Tab-separated table of C-alpha atoms and ligand atoms in Angstrom:
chain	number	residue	atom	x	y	z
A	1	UNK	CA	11.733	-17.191	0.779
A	2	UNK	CA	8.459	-17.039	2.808
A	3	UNK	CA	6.105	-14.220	1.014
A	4	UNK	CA	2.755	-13.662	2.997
A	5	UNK	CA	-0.653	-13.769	1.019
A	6	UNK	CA	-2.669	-10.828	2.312
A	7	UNK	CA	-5.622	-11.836	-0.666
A	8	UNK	CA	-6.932	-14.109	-2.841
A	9	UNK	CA	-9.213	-14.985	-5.225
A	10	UNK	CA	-11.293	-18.503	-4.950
A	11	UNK	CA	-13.714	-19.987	-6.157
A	12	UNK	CA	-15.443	-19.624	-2.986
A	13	UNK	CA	-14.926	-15.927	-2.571
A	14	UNK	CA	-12.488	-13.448	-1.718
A	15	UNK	CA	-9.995	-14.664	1.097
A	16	UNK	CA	-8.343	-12.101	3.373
A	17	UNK	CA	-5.612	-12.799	6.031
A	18	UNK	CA	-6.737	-11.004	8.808
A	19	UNK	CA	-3.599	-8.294	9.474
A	20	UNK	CA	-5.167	-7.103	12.797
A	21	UNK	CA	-4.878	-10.420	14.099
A	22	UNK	CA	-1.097	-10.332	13.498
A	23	UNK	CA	1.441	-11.316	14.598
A	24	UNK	CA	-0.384	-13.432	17.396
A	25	UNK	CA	-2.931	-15.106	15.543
A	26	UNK	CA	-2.932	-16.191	11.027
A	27	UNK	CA	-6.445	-15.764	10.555
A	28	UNK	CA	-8.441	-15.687	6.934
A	29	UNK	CA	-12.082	-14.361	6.315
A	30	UNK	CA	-13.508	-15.093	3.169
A	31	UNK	CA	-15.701	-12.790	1.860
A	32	UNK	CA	-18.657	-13.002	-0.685
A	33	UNK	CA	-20.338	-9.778	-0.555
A	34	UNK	CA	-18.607	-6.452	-1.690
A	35	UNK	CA	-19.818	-4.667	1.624
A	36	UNK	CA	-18.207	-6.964	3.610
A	37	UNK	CA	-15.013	-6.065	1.417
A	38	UNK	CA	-15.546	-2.334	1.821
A	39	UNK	CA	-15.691	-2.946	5.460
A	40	UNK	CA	-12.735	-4.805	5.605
A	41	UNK	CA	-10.837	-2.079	3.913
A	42	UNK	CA	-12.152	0.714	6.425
A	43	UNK	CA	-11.210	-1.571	9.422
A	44	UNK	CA	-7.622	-2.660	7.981
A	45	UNK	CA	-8.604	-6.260	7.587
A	46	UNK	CA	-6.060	-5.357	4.685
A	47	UNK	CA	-4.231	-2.537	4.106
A	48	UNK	CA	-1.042	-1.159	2.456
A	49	UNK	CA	-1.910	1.069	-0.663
A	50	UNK	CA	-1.831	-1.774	-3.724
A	51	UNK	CA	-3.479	-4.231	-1.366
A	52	UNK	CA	-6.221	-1.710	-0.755
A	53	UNK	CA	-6.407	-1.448	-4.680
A	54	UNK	CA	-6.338	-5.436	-5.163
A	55	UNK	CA	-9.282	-6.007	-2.702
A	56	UNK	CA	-11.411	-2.954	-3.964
A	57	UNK	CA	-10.964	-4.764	-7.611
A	58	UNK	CA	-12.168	-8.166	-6.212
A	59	UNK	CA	-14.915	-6.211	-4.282
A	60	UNK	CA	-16.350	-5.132	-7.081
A	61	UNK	CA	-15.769	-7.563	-9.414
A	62	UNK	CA	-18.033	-9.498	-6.123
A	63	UNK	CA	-20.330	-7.357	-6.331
A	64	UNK	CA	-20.871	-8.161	-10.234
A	65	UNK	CA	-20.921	-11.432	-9.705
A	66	UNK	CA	-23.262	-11.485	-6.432
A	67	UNK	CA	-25.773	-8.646	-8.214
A	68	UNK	CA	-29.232	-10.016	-9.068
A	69	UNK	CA	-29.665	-8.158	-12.432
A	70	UNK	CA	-31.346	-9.191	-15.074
A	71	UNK	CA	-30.361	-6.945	-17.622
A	72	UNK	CA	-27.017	-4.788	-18.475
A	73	UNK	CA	-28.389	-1.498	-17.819
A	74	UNK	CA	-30.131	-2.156	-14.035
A	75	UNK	CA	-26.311	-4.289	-13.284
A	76	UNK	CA	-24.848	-0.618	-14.713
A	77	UNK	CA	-26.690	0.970	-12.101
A	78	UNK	CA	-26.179	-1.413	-9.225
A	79	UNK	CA	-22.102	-1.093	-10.340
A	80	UNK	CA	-22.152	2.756	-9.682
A	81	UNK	CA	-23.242	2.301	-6.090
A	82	UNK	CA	-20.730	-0.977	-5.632
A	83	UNK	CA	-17.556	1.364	-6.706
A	84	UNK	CA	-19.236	4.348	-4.567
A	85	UNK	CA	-19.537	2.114	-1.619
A	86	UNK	CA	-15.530	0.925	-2.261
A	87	UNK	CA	-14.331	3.740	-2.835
A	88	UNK	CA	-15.879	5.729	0.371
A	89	UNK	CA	-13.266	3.088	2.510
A	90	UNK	CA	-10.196	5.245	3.192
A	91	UNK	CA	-9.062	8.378	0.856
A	92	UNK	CA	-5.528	8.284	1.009
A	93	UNK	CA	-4.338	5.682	-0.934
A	94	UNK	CA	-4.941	6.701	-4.619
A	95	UNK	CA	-4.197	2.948	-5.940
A	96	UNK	CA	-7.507	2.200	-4.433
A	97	UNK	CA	-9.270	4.847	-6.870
A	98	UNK	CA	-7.193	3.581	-9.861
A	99	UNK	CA	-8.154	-0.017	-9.446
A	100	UNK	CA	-11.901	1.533	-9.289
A	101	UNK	CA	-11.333	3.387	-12.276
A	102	UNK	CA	-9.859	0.447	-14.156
A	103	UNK	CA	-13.009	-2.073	-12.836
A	104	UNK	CA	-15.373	0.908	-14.348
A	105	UNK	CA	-12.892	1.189	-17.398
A	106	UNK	CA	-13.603	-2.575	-17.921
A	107	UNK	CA	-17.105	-2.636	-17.351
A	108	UNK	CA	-17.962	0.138	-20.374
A	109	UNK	CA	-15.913	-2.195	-22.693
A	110	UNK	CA	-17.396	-5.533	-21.681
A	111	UNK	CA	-21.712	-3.787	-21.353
A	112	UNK	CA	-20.337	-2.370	-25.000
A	113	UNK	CA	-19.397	-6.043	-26.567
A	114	UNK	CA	-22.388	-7.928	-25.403
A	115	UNK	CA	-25.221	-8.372	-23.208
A	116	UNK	CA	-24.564	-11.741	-21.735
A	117	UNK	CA	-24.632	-11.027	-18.081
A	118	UNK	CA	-22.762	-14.069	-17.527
A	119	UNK	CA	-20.172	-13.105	-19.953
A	120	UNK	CA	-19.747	-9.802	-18.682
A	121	UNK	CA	-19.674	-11.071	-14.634
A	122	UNK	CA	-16.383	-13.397	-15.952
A	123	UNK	CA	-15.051	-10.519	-17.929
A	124	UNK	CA	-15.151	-8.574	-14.523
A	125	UNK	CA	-13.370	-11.584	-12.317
A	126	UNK	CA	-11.039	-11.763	-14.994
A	127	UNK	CA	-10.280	-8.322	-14.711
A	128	UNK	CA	-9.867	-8.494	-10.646
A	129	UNK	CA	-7.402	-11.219	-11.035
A	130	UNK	CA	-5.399	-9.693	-13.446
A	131	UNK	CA	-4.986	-6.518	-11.481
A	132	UNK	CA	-3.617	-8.740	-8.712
A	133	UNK	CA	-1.518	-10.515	-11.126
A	134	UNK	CA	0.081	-7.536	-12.493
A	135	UNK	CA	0.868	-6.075	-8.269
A	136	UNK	CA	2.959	-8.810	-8.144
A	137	UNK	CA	5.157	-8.361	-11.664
A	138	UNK	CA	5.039	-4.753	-10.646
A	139	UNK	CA	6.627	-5.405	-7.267
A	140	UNK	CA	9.423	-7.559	-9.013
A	141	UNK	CA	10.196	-5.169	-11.128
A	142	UNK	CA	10.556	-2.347	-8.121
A	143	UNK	CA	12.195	-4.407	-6.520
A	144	UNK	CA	15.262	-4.943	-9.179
A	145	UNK	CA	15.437	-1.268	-9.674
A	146	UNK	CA	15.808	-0.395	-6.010
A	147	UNK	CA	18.077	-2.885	-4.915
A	148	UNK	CA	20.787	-1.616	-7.012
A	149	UNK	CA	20.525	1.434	-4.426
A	150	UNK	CA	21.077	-0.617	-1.607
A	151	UNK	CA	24.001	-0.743	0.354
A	152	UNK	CA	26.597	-4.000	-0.004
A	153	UNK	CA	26.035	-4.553	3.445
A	154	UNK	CA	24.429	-2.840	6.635
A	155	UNK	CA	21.993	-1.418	7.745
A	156	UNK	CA	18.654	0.204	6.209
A	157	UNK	CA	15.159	1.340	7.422
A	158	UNK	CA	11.941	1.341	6.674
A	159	UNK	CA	8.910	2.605	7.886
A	160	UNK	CA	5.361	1.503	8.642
A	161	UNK	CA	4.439	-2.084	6.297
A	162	UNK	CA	5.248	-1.824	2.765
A	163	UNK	CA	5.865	-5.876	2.389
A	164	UNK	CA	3.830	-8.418	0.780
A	165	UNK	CA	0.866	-8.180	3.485
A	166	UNK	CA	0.552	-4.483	2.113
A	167	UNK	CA	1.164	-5.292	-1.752
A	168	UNK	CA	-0.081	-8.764	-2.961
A	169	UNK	CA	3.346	-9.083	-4.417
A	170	UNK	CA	6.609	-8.732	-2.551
A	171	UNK	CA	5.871	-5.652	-1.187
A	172	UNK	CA	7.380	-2.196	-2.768
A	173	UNK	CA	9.896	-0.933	0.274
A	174	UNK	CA	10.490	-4.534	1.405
A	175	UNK	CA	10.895	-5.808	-2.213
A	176	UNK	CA	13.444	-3.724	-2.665
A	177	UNK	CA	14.902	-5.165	0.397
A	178	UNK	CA	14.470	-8.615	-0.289
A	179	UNK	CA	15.037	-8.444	-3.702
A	180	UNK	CA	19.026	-6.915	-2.302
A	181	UNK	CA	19.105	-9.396	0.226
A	182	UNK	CA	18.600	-12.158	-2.442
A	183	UNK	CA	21.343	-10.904	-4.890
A	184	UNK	CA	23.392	-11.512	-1.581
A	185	UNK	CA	23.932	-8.111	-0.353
A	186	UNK	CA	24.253	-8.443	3.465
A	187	UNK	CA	21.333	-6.029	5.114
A	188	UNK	CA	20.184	-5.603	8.519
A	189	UNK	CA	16.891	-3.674	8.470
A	190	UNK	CA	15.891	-1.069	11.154
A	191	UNK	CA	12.319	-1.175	11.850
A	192	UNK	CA	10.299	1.430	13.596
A	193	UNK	CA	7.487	0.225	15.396
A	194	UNK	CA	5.028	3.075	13.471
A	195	UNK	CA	2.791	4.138	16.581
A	196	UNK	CA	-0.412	4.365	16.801
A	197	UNK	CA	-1.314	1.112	14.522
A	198	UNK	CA	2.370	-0.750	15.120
A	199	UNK	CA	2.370	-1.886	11.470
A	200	UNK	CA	5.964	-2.006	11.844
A	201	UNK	CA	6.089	-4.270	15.063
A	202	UNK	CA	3.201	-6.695	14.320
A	203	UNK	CA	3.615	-6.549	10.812
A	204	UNK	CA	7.167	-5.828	9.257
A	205	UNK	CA	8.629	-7.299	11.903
A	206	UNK	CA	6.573	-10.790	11.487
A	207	UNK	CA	7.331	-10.738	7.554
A	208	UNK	CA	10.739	-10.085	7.768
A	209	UNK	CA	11.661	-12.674	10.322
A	210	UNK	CA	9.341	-15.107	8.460
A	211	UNK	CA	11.743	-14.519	5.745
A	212	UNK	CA	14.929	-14.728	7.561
A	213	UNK	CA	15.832	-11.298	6.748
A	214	UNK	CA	17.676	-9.858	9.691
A	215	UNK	CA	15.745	-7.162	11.507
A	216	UNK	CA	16.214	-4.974	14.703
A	217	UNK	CA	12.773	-2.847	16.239
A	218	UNK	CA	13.051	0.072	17.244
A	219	UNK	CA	10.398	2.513	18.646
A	220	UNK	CA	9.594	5.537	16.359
A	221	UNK	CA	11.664	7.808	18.845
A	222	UNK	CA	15.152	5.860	18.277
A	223	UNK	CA	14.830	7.236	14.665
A	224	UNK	CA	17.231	10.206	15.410
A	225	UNK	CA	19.591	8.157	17.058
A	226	UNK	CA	19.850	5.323	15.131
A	227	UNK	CA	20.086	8.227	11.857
A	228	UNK	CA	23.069	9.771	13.448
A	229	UNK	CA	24.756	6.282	14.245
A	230	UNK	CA	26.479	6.329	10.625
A	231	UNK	CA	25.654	3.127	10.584
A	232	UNK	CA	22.505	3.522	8.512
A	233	UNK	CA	23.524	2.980	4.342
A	234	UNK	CA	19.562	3.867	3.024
A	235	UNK	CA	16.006	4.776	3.775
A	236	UNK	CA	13.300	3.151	1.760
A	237	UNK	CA	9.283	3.473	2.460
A	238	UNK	CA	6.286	3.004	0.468
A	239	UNK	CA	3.550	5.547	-0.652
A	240	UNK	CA	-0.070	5.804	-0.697
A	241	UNK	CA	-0.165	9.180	-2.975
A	242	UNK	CA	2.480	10.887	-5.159
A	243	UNK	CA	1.622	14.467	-6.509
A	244	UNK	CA	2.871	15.436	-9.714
A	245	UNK	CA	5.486	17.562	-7.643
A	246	UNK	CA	6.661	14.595	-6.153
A	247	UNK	CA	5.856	15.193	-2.764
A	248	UNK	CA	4.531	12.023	-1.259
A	249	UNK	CA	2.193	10.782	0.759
A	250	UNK	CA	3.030	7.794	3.667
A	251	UNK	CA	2.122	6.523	6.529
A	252	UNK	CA	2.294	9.263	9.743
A	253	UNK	CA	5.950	9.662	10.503
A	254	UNK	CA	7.651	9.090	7.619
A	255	UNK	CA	8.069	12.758	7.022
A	256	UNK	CA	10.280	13.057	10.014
A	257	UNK	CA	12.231	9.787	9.241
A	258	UNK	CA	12.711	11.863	6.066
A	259	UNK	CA	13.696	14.914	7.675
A	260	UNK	CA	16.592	13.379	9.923
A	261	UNK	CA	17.684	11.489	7.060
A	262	UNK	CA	18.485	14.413	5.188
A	263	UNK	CA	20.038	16.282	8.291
A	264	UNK	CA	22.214	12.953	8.296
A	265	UNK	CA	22.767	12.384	4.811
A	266	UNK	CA	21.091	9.213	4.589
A	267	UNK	CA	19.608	8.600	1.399
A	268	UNK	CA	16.038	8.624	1.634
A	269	UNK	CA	14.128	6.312	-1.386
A	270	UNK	CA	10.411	5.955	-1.811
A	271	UNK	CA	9.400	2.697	-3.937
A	272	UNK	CA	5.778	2.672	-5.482
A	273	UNK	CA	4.056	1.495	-8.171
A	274	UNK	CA	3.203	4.118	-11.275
A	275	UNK	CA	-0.296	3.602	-9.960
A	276	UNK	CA	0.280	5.482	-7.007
A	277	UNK	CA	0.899	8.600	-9.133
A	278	UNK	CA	-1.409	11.252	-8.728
A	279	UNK	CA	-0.354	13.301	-11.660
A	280	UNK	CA	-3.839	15.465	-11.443
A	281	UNK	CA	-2.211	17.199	-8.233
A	282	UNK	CA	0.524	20.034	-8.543
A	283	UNK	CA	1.819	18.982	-4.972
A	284	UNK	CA	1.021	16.882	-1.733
A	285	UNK	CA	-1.290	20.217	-0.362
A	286	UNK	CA	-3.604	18.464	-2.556
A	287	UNK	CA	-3.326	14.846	-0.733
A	288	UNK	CA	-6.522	13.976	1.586
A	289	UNK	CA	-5.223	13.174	4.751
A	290	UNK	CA	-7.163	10.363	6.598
A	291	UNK	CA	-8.069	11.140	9.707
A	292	UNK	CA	-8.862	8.026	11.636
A	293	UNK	CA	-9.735	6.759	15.052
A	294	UNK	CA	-8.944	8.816	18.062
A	295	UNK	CA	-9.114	5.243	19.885
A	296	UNK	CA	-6.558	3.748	17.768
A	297	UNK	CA	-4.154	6.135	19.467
A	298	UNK	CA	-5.717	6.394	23.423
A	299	UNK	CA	-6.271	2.525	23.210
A	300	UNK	CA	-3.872	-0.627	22.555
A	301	UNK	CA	-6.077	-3.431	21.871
A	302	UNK	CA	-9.006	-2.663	23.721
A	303	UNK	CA	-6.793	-1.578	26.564
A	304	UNK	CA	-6.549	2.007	27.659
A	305	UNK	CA	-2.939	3.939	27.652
A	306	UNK	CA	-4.143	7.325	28.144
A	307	UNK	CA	-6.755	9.401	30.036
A	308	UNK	CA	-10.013	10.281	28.376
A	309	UNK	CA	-8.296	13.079	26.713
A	310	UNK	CA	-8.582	14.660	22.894
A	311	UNK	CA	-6.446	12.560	20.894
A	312	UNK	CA	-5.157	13.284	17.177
A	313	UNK	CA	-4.836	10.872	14.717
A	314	UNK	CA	-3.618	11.616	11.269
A	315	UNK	CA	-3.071	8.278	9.433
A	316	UNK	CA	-0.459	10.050	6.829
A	317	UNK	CA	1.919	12.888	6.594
A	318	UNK	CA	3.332	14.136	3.165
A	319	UNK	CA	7.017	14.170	2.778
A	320	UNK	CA	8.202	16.745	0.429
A	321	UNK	CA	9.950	15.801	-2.949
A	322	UNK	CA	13.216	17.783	-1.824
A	323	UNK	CA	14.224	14.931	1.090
A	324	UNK	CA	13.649	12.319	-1.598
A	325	UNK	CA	16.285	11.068	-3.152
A	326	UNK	CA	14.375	8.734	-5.587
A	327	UNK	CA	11.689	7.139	-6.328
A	328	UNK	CA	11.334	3.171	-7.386
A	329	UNK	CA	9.163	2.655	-9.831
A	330	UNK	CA	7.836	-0.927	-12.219
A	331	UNK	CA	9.168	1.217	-15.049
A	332	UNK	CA	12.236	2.525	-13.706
A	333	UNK	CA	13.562	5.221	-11.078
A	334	UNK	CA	12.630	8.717	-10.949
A	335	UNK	CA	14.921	11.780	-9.664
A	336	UNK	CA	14.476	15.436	-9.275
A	337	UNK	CA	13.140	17.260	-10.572
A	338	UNK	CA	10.255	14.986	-10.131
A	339	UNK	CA	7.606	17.061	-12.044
A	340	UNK	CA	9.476	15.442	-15.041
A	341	UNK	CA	10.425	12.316	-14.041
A	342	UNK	CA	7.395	11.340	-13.007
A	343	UNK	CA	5.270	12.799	-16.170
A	344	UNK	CA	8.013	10.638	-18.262
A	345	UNK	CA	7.408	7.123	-16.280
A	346	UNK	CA	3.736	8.100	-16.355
A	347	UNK	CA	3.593	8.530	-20.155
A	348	UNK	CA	6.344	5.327	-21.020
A	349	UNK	CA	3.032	2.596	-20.379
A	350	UNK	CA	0.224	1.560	-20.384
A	351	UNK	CA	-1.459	2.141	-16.656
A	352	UNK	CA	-3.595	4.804	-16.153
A	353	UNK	CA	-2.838	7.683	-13.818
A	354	UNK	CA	-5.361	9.771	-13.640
A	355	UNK	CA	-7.287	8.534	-10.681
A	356	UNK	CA	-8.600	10.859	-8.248
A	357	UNK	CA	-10.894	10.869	-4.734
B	401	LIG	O1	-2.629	2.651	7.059
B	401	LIG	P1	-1.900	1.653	6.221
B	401	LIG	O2	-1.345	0.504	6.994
B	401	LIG	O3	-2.729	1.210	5.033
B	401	LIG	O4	-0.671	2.467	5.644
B	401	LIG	C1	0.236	1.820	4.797
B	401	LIG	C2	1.373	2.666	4.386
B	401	LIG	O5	1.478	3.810	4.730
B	401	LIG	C3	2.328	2.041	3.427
B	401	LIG	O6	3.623	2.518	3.641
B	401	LIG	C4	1.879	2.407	1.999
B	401	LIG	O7	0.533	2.070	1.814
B	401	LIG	C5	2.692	1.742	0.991
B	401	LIG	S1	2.376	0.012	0.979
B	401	LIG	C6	3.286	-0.704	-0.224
């Protein structure tokens, strides 16, 4: 089945299919300098929480290879200012502070074992592929575990893009999904269009027909409707940031998908990597909430929609643990109460969950 490449690592640099351009146009950048990566991040050349995290690994690992150091120590300080500069590119998203934390992790180990710069600029690539490598083994995994909560047949939702083009992998939501749909289990997915940025019309839409998974759009207000239908077996979304509580962080709307779900008694599922964990947090009153472009919401393409009014635009809203029904995990599924749960996956491996803005 068709699975998109949002990134990749080559030989000539850092290749990005450009997700803006979708679903009209399949265009790749490639990108040499970690800058250009960190502004590619900021302006959703990529985006989708472990995608974020894959290119802010292969930024910096750039940025290593790119630096003009001539020593260990002045490459130490040039790496501070690369991960500051990646790391200043959107705040939600905590996988994009644990893949910093893990680059950083892997410099101290590789400046401690030697001083060849060359040695420790492969030791850094290295380190930025494997990161990607293990995105996708982490989505397979997710992706088993969920689908055993998926209805036999009918219909399920989603929300926003939490495929391939936001993972590197399968995607965490739409791995479970495909992973179901693969085992044979006959699924229809709703999929709301996820105003202002549409990553659910130009984006979930375009990988799910891509791989023959049937689909229906909807716009964001047919949620209610479609909720009370009956019809609908399961909810399942991504996350950018899961407090310790288990209240969790997605893209702006989810909360009241979540809300309706449970006022329908729709099971509502979250599936995200352990990375996404934010175990330093007691609960999502803790989660930064990006704020972005006021544009992105009075403008469609370039194109005005609105008067040149005051427009809001909160890229996230935090869904409270108690309309989750469970969360998907590499390392299996966590249920209320989630301050245990999630402490318990945290502790079973070996990725680190202590990243922080
Ligand atoms: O602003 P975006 O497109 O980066 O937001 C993406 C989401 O909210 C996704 O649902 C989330 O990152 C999970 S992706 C597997």
């Amino acid at each position: 089945m068709y699975v998109a490449q949002p990134i990749e690592w080559t030989d000539r640099g850092v290749i990005m299919l450009d997700q803006r351009r979708l679903p009209g146009e399949e265009i790749s950048h490639t990108y040499t300098d970690y800058r250009e990566v960190a502004k590619a991040i900021r302006e959703m050349v990529i985006r989708g929480a472990p995608a974020i995290g894959v290119a802010a690994a292969m930024g910096a690992a750039l940025g290593v290879m790119h630096s003009s150091a001539k020593s260990a120590e002045a490459l130490g300080a040039e790496f501070t200012g690369i991960c500051a500069a990646l790391a200043k590119t959107r705040p939600t998203a905590v996988d994009l502070f644990w893949a910093l934390e893990r680059m950083k992790r892997r410099f101290v180990e590789l400046t401690a074992a030697t001083c060849d710069l060359g040695k420790i600029r492969q030791g850094m690539v290295d380190e930025a592929k494997q990161v990607h490598l293990e995105k996708k083994a982490t989505d397979e995994a997710m992706g088993r575990f969920g689908a055993e909560f998926m209805p036999r047949e009918g219909q399920v939702m989603t929300q926003c893009n939490a495929g391939a083009l936001a993972t590197g992998g399968i995607g965490s939501a739409l791995g479970v999904i495909r992973t179901a749909f693969e085992q044979g289990k006959k699924l229809h997915v709703l999929v709301p269009e996820t105003r202002p940025y549409l990553q659910g019309a130009r984006l979930t839409a375009w990988e799910l027909h891509k791989g023959g998974i049937p689909l229906t759009l909807i716009t964001d207000n047919m949620v209610g409707h479609f909720l009370k239908s009956g019809k609908v077996g399961a909810i399942v979304t991504g996350a950018d940031r899961i407090a310790a509580n288990g209240d969790t962080a997605n893209k702006i709307g989810t909360y009241q998908i979540a809300v309706l779900a449970k006022e329908n008694n729709v099971p509502f599922y979250v599936a995200a990597p352990v990375s996404t964990f934010d175990l330093s947090i007691p609960d999502g009153e803790h989660i930064p909430i990006e704020e972005r472009s006021a544009a992105e919401v009075t403008h469609f393409q370039g194109v005005r929609i609105a008067p040149d009014v005051h427009a809001a635009h909160p890229a996230f809203d935090v869904t409270p643990a108690r309309y989750i029904a469970a969360i998907f995990t590499e390392r299996g599924v966590a249920r209320a109460p989630y301050k245990d749960s999630l402490r318990s996956l945290a502790s079973s491996g070996h990725a680190a969950v202590t990243a922080r803005t």
